[in-house]
Each structure stands twice: as structure tokens, then as C-alpha cells.
CSV table of C-alpha atoms and ligand atoms in Angstrom, one decimal:
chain,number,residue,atom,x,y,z
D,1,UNK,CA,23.7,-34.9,-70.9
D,2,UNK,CA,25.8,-36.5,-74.2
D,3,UNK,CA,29.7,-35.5,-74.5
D,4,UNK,CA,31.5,-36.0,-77.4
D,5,UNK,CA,34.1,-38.7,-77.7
D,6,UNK,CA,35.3,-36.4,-81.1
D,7,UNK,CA,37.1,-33.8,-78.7
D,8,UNK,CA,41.0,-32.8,-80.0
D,9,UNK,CA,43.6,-32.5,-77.2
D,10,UNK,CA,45.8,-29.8,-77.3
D,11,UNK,CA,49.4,-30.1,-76.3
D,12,UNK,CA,49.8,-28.1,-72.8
D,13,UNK,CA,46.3,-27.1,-72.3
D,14,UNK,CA,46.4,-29.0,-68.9
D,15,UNK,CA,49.8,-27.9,-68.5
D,16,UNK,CA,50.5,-27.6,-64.5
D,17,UNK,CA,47.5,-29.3,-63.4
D,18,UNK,CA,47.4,-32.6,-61.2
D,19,UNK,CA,45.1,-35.2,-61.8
D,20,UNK,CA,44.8,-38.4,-59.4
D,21,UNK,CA,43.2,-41.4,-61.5
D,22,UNK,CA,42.1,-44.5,-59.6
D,23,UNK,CA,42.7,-47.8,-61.5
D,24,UNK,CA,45.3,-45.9,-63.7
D,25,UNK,CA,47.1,-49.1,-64.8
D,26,UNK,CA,44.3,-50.4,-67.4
D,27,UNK,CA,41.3,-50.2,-69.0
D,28,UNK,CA,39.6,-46.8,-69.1
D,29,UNK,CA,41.6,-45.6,-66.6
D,30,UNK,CA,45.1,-46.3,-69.0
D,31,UNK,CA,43.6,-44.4,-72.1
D,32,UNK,CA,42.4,-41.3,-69.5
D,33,UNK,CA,45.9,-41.5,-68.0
D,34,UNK,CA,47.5,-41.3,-71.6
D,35,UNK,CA,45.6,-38.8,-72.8
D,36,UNK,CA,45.7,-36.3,-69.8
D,37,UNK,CA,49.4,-36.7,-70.3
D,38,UNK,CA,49.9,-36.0,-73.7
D,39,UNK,CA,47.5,-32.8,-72.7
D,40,UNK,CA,50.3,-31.8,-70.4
D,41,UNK,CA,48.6,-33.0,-66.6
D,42,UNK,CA,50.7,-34.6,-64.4
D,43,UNK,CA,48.9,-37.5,-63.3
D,44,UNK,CA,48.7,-39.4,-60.0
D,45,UNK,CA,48.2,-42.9,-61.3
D,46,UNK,CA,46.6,-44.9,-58.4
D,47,UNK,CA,46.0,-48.6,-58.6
D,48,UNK,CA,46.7,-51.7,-56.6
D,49,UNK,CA,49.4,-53.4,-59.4
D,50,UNK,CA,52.3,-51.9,-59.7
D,51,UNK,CA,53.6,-54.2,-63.0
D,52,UNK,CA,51.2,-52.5,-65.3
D,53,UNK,CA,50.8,-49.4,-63.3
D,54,UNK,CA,55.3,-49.6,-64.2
D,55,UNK,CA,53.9,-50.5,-68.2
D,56,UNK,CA,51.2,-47.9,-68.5
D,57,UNK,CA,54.1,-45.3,-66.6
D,58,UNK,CA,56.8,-46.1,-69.5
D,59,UNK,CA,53.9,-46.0,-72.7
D,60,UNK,CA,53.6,-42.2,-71.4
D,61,UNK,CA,57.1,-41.5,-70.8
D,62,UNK,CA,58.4,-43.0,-74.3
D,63,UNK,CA,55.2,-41.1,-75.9
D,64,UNK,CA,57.2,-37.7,-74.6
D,65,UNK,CA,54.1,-36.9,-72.7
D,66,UNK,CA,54.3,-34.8,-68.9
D,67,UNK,CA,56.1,-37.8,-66.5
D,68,UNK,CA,53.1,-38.8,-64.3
D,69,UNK,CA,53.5,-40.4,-60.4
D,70,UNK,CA,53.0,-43.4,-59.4
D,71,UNK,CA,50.7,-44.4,-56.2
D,72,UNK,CA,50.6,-48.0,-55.7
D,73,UNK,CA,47.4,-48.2,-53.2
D,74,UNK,CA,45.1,-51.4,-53.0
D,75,UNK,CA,41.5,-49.7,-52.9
D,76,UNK,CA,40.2,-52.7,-51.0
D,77,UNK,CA,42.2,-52.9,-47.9
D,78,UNK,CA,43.2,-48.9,-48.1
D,79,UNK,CA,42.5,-47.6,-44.2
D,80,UNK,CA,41.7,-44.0,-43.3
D,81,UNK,CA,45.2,-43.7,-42.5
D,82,UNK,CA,46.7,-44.7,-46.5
D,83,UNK,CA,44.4,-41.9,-47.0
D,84,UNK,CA,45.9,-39.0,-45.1
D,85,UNK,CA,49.3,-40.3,-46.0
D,86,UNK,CA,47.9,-39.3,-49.3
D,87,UNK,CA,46.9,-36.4,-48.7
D,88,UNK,CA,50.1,-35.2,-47.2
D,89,UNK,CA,52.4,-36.6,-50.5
D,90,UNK,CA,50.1,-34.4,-52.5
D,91,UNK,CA,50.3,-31.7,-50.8
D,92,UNK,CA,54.0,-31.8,-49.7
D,93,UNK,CA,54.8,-32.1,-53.4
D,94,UNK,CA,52.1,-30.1,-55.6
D,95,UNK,CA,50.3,-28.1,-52.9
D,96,UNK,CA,47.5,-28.5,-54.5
D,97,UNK,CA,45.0,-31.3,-57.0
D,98,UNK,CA,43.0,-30.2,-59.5
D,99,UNK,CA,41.4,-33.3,-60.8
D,100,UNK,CA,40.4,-36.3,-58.6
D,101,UNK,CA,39.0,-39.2,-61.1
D,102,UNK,CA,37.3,-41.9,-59.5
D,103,UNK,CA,37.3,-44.8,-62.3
D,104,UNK,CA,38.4,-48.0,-60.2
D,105,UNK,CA,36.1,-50.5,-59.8
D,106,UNK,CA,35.0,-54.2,-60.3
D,107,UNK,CA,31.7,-55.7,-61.4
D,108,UNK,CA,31.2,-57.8,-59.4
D,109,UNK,CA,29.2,-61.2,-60.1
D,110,UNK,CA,25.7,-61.0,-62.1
D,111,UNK,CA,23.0,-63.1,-59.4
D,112,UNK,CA,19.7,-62.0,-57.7
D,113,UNK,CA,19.6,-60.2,-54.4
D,114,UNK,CA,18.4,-62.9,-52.7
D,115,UNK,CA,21.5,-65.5,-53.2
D,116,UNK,CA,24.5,-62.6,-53.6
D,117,UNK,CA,27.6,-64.0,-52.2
D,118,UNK,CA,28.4,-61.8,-49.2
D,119,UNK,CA,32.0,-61.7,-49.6
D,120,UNK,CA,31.6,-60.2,-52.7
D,121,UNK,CA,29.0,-57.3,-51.7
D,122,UNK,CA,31.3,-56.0,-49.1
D,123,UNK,CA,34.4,-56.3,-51.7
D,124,UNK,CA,32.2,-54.1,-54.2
D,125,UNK,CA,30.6,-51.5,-52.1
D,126,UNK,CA,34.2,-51.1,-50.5
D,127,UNK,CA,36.0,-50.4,-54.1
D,128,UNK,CA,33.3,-48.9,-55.6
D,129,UNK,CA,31.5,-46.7,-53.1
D,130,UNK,CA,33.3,-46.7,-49.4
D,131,UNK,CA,36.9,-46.3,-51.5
D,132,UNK,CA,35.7,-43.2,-53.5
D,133,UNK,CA,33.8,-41.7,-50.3
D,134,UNK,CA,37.5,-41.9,-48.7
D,135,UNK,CA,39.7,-40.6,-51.2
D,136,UNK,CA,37.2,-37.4,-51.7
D,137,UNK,CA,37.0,-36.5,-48.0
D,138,UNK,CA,40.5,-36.9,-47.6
D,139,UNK,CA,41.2,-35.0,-50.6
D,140,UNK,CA,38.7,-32.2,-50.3
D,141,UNK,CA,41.5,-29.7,-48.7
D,142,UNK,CA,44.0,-30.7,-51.6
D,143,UNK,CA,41.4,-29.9,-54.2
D,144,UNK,CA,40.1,-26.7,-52.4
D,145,UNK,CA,43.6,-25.2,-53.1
D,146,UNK,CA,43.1,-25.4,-56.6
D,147,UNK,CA,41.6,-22.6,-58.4
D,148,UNK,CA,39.5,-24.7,-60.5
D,149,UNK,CA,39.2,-28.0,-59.7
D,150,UNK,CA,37.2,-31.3,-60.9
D,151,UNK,CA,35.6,-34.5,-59.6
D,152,UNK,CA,34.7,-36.9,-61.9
D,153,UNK,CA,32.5,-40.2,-60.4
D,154,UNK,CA,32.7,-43.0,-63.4
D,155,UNK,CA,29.2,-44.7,-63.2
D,156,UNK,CA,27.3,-47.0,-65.6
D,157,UNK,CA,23.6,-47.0,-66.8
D,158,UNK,CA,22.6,-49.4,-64.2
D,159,UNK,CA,23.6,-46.8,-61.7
D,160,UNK,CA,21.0,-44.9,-62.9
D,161,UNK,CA,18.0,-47.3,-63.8
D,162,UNK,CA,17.8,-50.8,-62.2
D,163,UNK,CA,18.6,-53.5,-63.7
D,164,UNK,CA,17.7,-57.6,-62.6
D,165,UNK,CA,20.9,-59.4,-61.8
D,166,UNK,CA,23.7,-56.7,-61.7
D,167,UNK,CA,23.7,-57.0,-57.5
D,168,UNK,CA,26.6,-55.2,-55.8
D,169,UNK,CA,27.6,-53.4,-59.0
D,170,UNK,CA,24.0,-51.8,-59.9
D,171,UNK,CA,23.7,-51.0,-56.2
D,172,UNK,CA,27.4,-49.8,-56.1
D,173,UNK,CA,27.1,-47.8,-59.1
D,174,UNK,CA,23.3,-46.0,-57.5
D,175,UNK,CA,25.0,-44.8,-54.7
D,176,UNK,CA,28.4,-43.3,-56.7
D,177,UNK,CA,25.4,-41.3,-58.7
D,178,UNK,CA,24.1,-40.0,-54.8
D,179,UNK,CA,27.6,-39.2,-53.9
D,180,UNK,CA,28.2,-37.3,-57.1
D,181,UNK,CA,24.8,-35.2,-56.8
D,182,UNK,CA,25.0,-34.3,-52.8
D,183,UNK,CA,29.0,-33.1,-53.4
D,184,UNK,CA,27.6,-31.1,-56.2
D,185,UNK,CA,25.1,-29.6,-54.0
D,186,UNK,CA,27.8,-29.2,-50.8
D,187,UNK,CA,30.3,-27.9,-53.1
D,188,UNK,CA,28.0,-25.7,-55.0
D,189,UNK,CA,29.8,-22.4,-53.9
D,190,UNK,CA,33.5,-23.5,-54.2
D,191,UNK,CA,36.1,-24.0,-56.9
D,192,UNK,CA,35.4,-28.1,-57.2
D,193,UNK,CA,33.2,-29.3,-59.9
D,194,UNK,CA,31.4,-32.7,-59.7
D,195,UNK,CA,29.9,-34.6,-62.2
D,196,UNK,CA,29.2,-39.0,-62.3
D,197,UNK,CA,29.9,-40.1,-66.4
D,198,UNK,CA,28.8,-43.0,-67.9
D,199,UNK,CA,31.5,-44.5,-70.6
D,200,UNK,CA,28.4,-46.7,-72.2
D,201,UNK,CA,30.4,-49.6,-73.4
D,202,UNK,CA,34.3,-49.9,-74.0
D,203,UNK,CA,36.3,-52.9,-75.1
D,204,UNK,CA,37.7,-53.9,-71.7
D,205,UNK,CA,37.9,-56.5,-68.9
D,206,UNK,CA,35.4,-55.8,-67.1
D,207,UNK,CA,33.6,-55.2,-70.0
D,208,UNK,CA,34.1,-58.7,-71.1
D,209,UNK,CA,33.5,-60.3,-68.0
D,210,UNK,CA,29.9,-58.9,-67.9
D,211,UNK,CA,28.7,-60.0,-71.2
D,212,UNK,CA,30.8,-63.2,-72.3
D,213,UNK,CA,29.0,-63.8,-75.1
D,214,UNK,CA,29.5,-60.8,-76.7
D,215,UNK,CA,31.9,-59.9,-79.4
D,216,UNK,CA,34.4,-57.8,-77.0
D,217,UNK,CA,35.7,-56.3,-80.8
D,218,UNK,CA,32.0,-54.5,-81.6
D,219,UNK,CA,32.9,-52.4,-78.8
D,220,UNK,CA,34.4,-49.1,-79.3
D,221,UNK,CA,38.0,-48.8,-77.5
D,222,UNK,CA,38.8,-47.1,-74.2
D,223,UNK,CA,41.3,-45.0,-76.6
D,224,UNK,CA,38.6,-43.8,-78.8
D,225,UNK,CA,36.6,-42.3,-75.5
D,226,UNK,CA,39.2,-40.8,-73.3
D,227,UNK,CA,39.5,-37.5,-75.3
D,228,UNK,CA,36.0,-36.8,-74.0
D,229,UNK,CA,38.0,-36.9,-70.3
D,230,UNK,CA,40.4,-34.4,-71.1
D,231,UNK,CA,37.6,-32.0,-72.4
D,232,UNK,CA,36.1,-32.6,-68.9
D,233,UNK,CA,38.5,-31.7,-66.9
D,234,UNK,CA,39.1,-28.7,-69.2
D,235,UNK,CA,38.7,-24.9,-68.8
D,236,UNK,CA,35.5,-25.3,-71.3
D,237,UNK,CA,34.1,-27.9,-69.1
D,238,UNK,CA,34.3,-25.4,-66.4
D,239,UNK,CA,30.5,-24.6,-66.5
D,240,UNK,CA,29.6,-28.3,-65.9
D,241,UNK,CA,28.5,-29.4,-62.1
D,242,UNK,CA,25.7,-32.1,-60.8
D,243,UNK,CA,25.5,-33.6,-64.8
D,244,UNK,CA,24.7,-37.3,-65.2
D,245,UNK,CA,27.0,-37.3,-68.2
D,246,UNK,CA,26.9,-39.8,-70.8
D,247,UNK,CA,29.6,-40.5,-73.1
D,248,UNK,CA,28.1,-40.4,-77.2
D,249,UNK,CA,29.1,-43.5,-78.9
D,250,UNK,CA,29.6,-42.8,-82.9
U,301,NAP,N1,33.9,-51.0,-69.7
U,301,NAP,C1,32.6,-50.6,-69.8
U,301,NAP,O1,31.9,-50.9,-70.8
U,301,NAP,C2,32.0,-49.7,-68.7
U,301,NAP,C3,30.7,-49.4,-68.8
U,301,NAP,C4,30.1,-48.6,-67.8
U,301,NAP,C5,30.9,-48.1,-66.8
U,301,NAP,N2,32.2,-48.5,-66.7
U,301,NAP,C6,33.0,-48.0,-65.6
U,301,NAP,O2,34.2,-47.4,-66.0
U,301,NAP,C7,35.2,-47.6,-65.0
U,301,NAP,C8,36.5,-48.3,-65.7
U,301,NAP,O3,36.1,-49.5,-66.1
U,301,NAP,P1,36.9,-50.5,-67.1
U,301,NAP,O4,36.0,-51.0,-68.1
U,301,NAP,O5,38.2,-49.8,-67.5
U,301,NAP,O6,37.3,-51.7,-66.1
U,301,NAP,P2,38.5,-52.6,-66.0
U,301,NAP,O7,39.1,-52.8,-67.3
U,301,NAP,O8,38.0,-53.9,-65.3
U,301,NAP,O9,39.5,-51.8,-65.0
U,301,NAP,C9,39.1,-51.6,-63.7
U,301,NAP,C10,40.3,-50.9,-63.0
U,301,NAP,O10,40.0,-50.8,-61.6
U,301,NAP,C11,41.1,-51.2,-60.9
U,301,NAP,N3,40.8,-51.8,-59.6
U,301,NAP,C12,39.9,-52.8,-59.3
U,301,NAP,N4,39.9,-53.1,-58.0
U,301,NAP,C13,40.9,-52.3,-57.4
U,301,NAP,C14,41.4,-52.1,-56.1
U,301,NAP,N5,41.0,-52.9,-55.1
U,301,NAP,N6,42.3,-51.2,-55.9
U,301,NAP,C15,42.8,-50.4,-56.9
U,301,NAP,N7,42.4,-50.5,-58.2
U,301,NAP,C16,41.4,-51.4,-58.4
U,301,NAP,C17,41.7,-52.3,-61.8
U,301,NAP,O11,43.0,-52.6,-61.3
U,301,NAP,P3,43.6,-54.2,-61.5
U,301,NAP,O12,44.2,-54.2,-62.8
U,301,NAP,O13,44.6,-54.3,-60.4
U,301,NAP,O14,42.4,-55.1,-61.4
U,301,NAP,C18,41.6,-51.6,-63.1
U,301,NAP,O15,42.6,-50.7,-63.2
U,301,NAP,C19,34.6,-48.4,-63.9
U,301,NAP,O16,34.2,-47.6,-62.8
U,301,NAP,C20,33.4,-49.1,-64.6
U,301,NAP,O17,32.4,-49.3,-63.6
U,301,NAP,C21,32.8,-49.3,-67.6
């Protein structure tokens, strides 16, 4: 299913609800972060540098949007334990989360199956799958307090048809799509709503590190889609669970 990038925030209309992003400090997960904000979330900004995570923390604050927290937390080395102490600072401060995105992640290196540096496999499929599988089971009973709550997987096309070459990532990406659908299934009769999105193409790192050839400019900016976010964790995207959603591009 295609959602519109074209969505118009209005001040306050997540006003009182908390929203964890994962790799808060740049890149998509910067332009989400903003733009909950300025819609009034409080948002846990999670990532593993705290310089820009501090940088990305005062653009919000100086914008006049809601002041979010930071989490430094390295998504790599992160132990079950990290997590519950997680769990608890939510709780023992909000009592509840509403919105858990799952948009860290790193791509990896492009080579065949057959010659992929182990090293790296286990460094993907621990920030991009066994990371994510963490932070939902220990965040289930935060976001079962909330009355309405969202989980939002960022995945990628070649998460959802194969691809030659894209190794750890591709693989990394398939399984984020089966973890999506099965919580959407378990969670069926609750209050948490889970849905994978693919952004399509955005003007960032890693966006850049995959094709290097490319024109990084002819992409359309992480600003321009991260509206599309706030619509999604939104009262109108309430009806939404178990999508493969696709972000439109103009
Ligand atoms: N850009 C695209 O065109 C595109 C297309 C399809 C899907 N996506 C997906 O969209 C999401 C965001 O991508 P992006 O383009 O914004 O990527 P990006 O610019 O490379 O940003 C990745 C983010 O993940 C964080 N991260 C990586 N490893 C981490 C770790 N060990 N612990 C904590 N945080 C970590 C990075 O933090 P550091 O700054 O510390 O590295 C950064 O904040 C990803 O899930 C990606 O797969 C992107």
C-alpha cells in the first residue's frame, strides 16, 4: 500500500504521546524525530552517538517543538539487560509508549552469498533483525499500556523481493518484513498496530553508500518524507495493521 509523503502536521495532534525512534540522530530517523516533535510527541531518541544525537536534540528544541529524551544505546553490543533498563526508564517516567519506531540500521557491504565477510553478517542481522526483536519484546508491556499504540518496522524493497548482491542487508531487511507480519497477527486483538514501510529512496548515508555512483541530489530528502511518519502514527492511521507500506515518491 502507497502513503503519501504530501501529509500536513498539525501542531499538538500527537500531543502527550511517546515515541521511541531508533537511529534518531540522522538520516531518516532525524527528519521523523523533527517532525513527530513539531506534532507535539515526545520522543525517545535512541542511537549509539551521542554528538549528533546532542545536535539533532537542540535543532528540535530551538524549533520550539515538544523537548524530546535522549537514549544513548549502541544497538550492536545492547544485552537483554540494556533492554529491561529500558523498559523500566520508560515506564518509571511516562507509564506508558505509544509509538516504538524501528529505523536503525546499516547496509551492510554489496557481495554474493558465497564470499560475505562473516563479521559483517553477524554485525547486520544483530542491528537490523536481533536488535529490533529485543527492543519489541522488551517493550511489549510499555506499549500495551497505551490506549493506541504503533509499531513501525523500516524495511526496503529488497526486503521484499530478492535482490543479487545485497547479502546481510536483503536478508536482514526479509526477516524485519516476517517480524512485522507475525506481531501483526499475535497482536491482532490488542491496542498495538504493526506495519514494515519502505522509504523507497532518500538522500542519505546509507543511501549513498549503496549506490556511489549515483547523484545523491536526484534523491528526494528524508525531510520531504517524514510527514508521511507522523500521519502513521496518527489517530487516522489507526485502521492500519500487517501493511507492507510504501512511501509514494512525487
Ligand atoms: N535511504 C534510503 O534510501 C532507504 C531506502 C530503503 C530503506 N531505508 C531504511 O530506512 C532506515 C533509515 O535509513 P537511513 O537512510 O536514514 O540510513 P542512515 O542515514 O545510514 O542512518 C542509519 C541510522 O542507524 C543508526 N545506527 C546504525 N547502527 C547503529 C547501532 N549499532 N546502534 C544504534 N544506531 C545505529 C545510525 O547511527 P550512526 O550515526 O551512529 O551510524 C543512523 O542514525 C533504515 O532502516 C534503512 O534500511 C533507507
Amino acid at each position: 500500500m502507497e502513503i503519501s509523503t504530501n501529509y500536513v502536521i498539525t501542531q499538538d495532534e500527537l500531543k502527550d504521546k511517546v515515541i521511541l525512534v531508533t537511529g534518531a540522530n540522522r538520516g531518516f530517523g532525524r527528519a521523523m524525530t523533527l517532525d513527530l516533535a513539531k506534532a507535539g510527541a515526545t520522543v525517545i531518541m535512541l542511537g549509539r552517538d551521542l554528538g549528533s544525537l546532542e545536535t539533532t536534540y537542540d535543532e528540535v528544541v530551538d524549533a520550539g517543538f515538544a523537548e524530546p529524551i535522549l537514549y544513548p544505546l549502541d544497538l550492536e553490543g545492547a544485552t537483554p539487560e540494556h533492554y529491561q533498563q529500558l523498559q523500566k526508564d520508560i515506564l518509571d517516567n511516562f507509564g506508558q509508549l505509544d509509538g516504538l519506531i524501528h529505523n536503525a540500521g546499516i547496509i551492510g557491504t554489496m557481495m554474493p552469498i558465497e564470499q560475505y565477510d562473516l563479521k559483517l553478517w553477524y554485525s547486520t542481522m544483530q542491528i537490523n533483525v536481533n536488535a529490533p526483536f529485543m527492543l519489541t519484546q522488551f517493550l511489549i508491556p510499555a506499549l500495551s499500556k497505551s490506549a493506541d499504540a504503533r509499531m513501525l518496522f523500516l524495511s526496503s524493497s529488497v526486503g521484499r523481493s530478492a535482490r543479487a548482491y545485497w547479502g546481510a542487508y536483503g536478508v536482514s531487511k526479509f526477516a524485519i518484513e516476517g517480524l512485522s507480519k507475525t506481531l501483526a497477527e499475535e497482536l491482532e486483538k490488542t491496542n498495538i498496530r504493526v506495519n514494515s514501510l519502505d522509504p523507497r529512496r532518500m538522500r542519505t548515508k546509507m543511501r549513498q553508500i549503496a549506490y556511489p555512483a549515483e547523484n545523491i541530489e536526484n534523491n528526494p530528502t528524508p525531510e520531504s518524507m517524514s510527514p508521511a511518519v507522523v500521519y502513521l502514527m496518527s489517530e487516522e492511521a489507526k485502521v492500519l495493521n500487517g501493511e507492507q507500506l510504501t512511501l509514494e515518491l512525487d
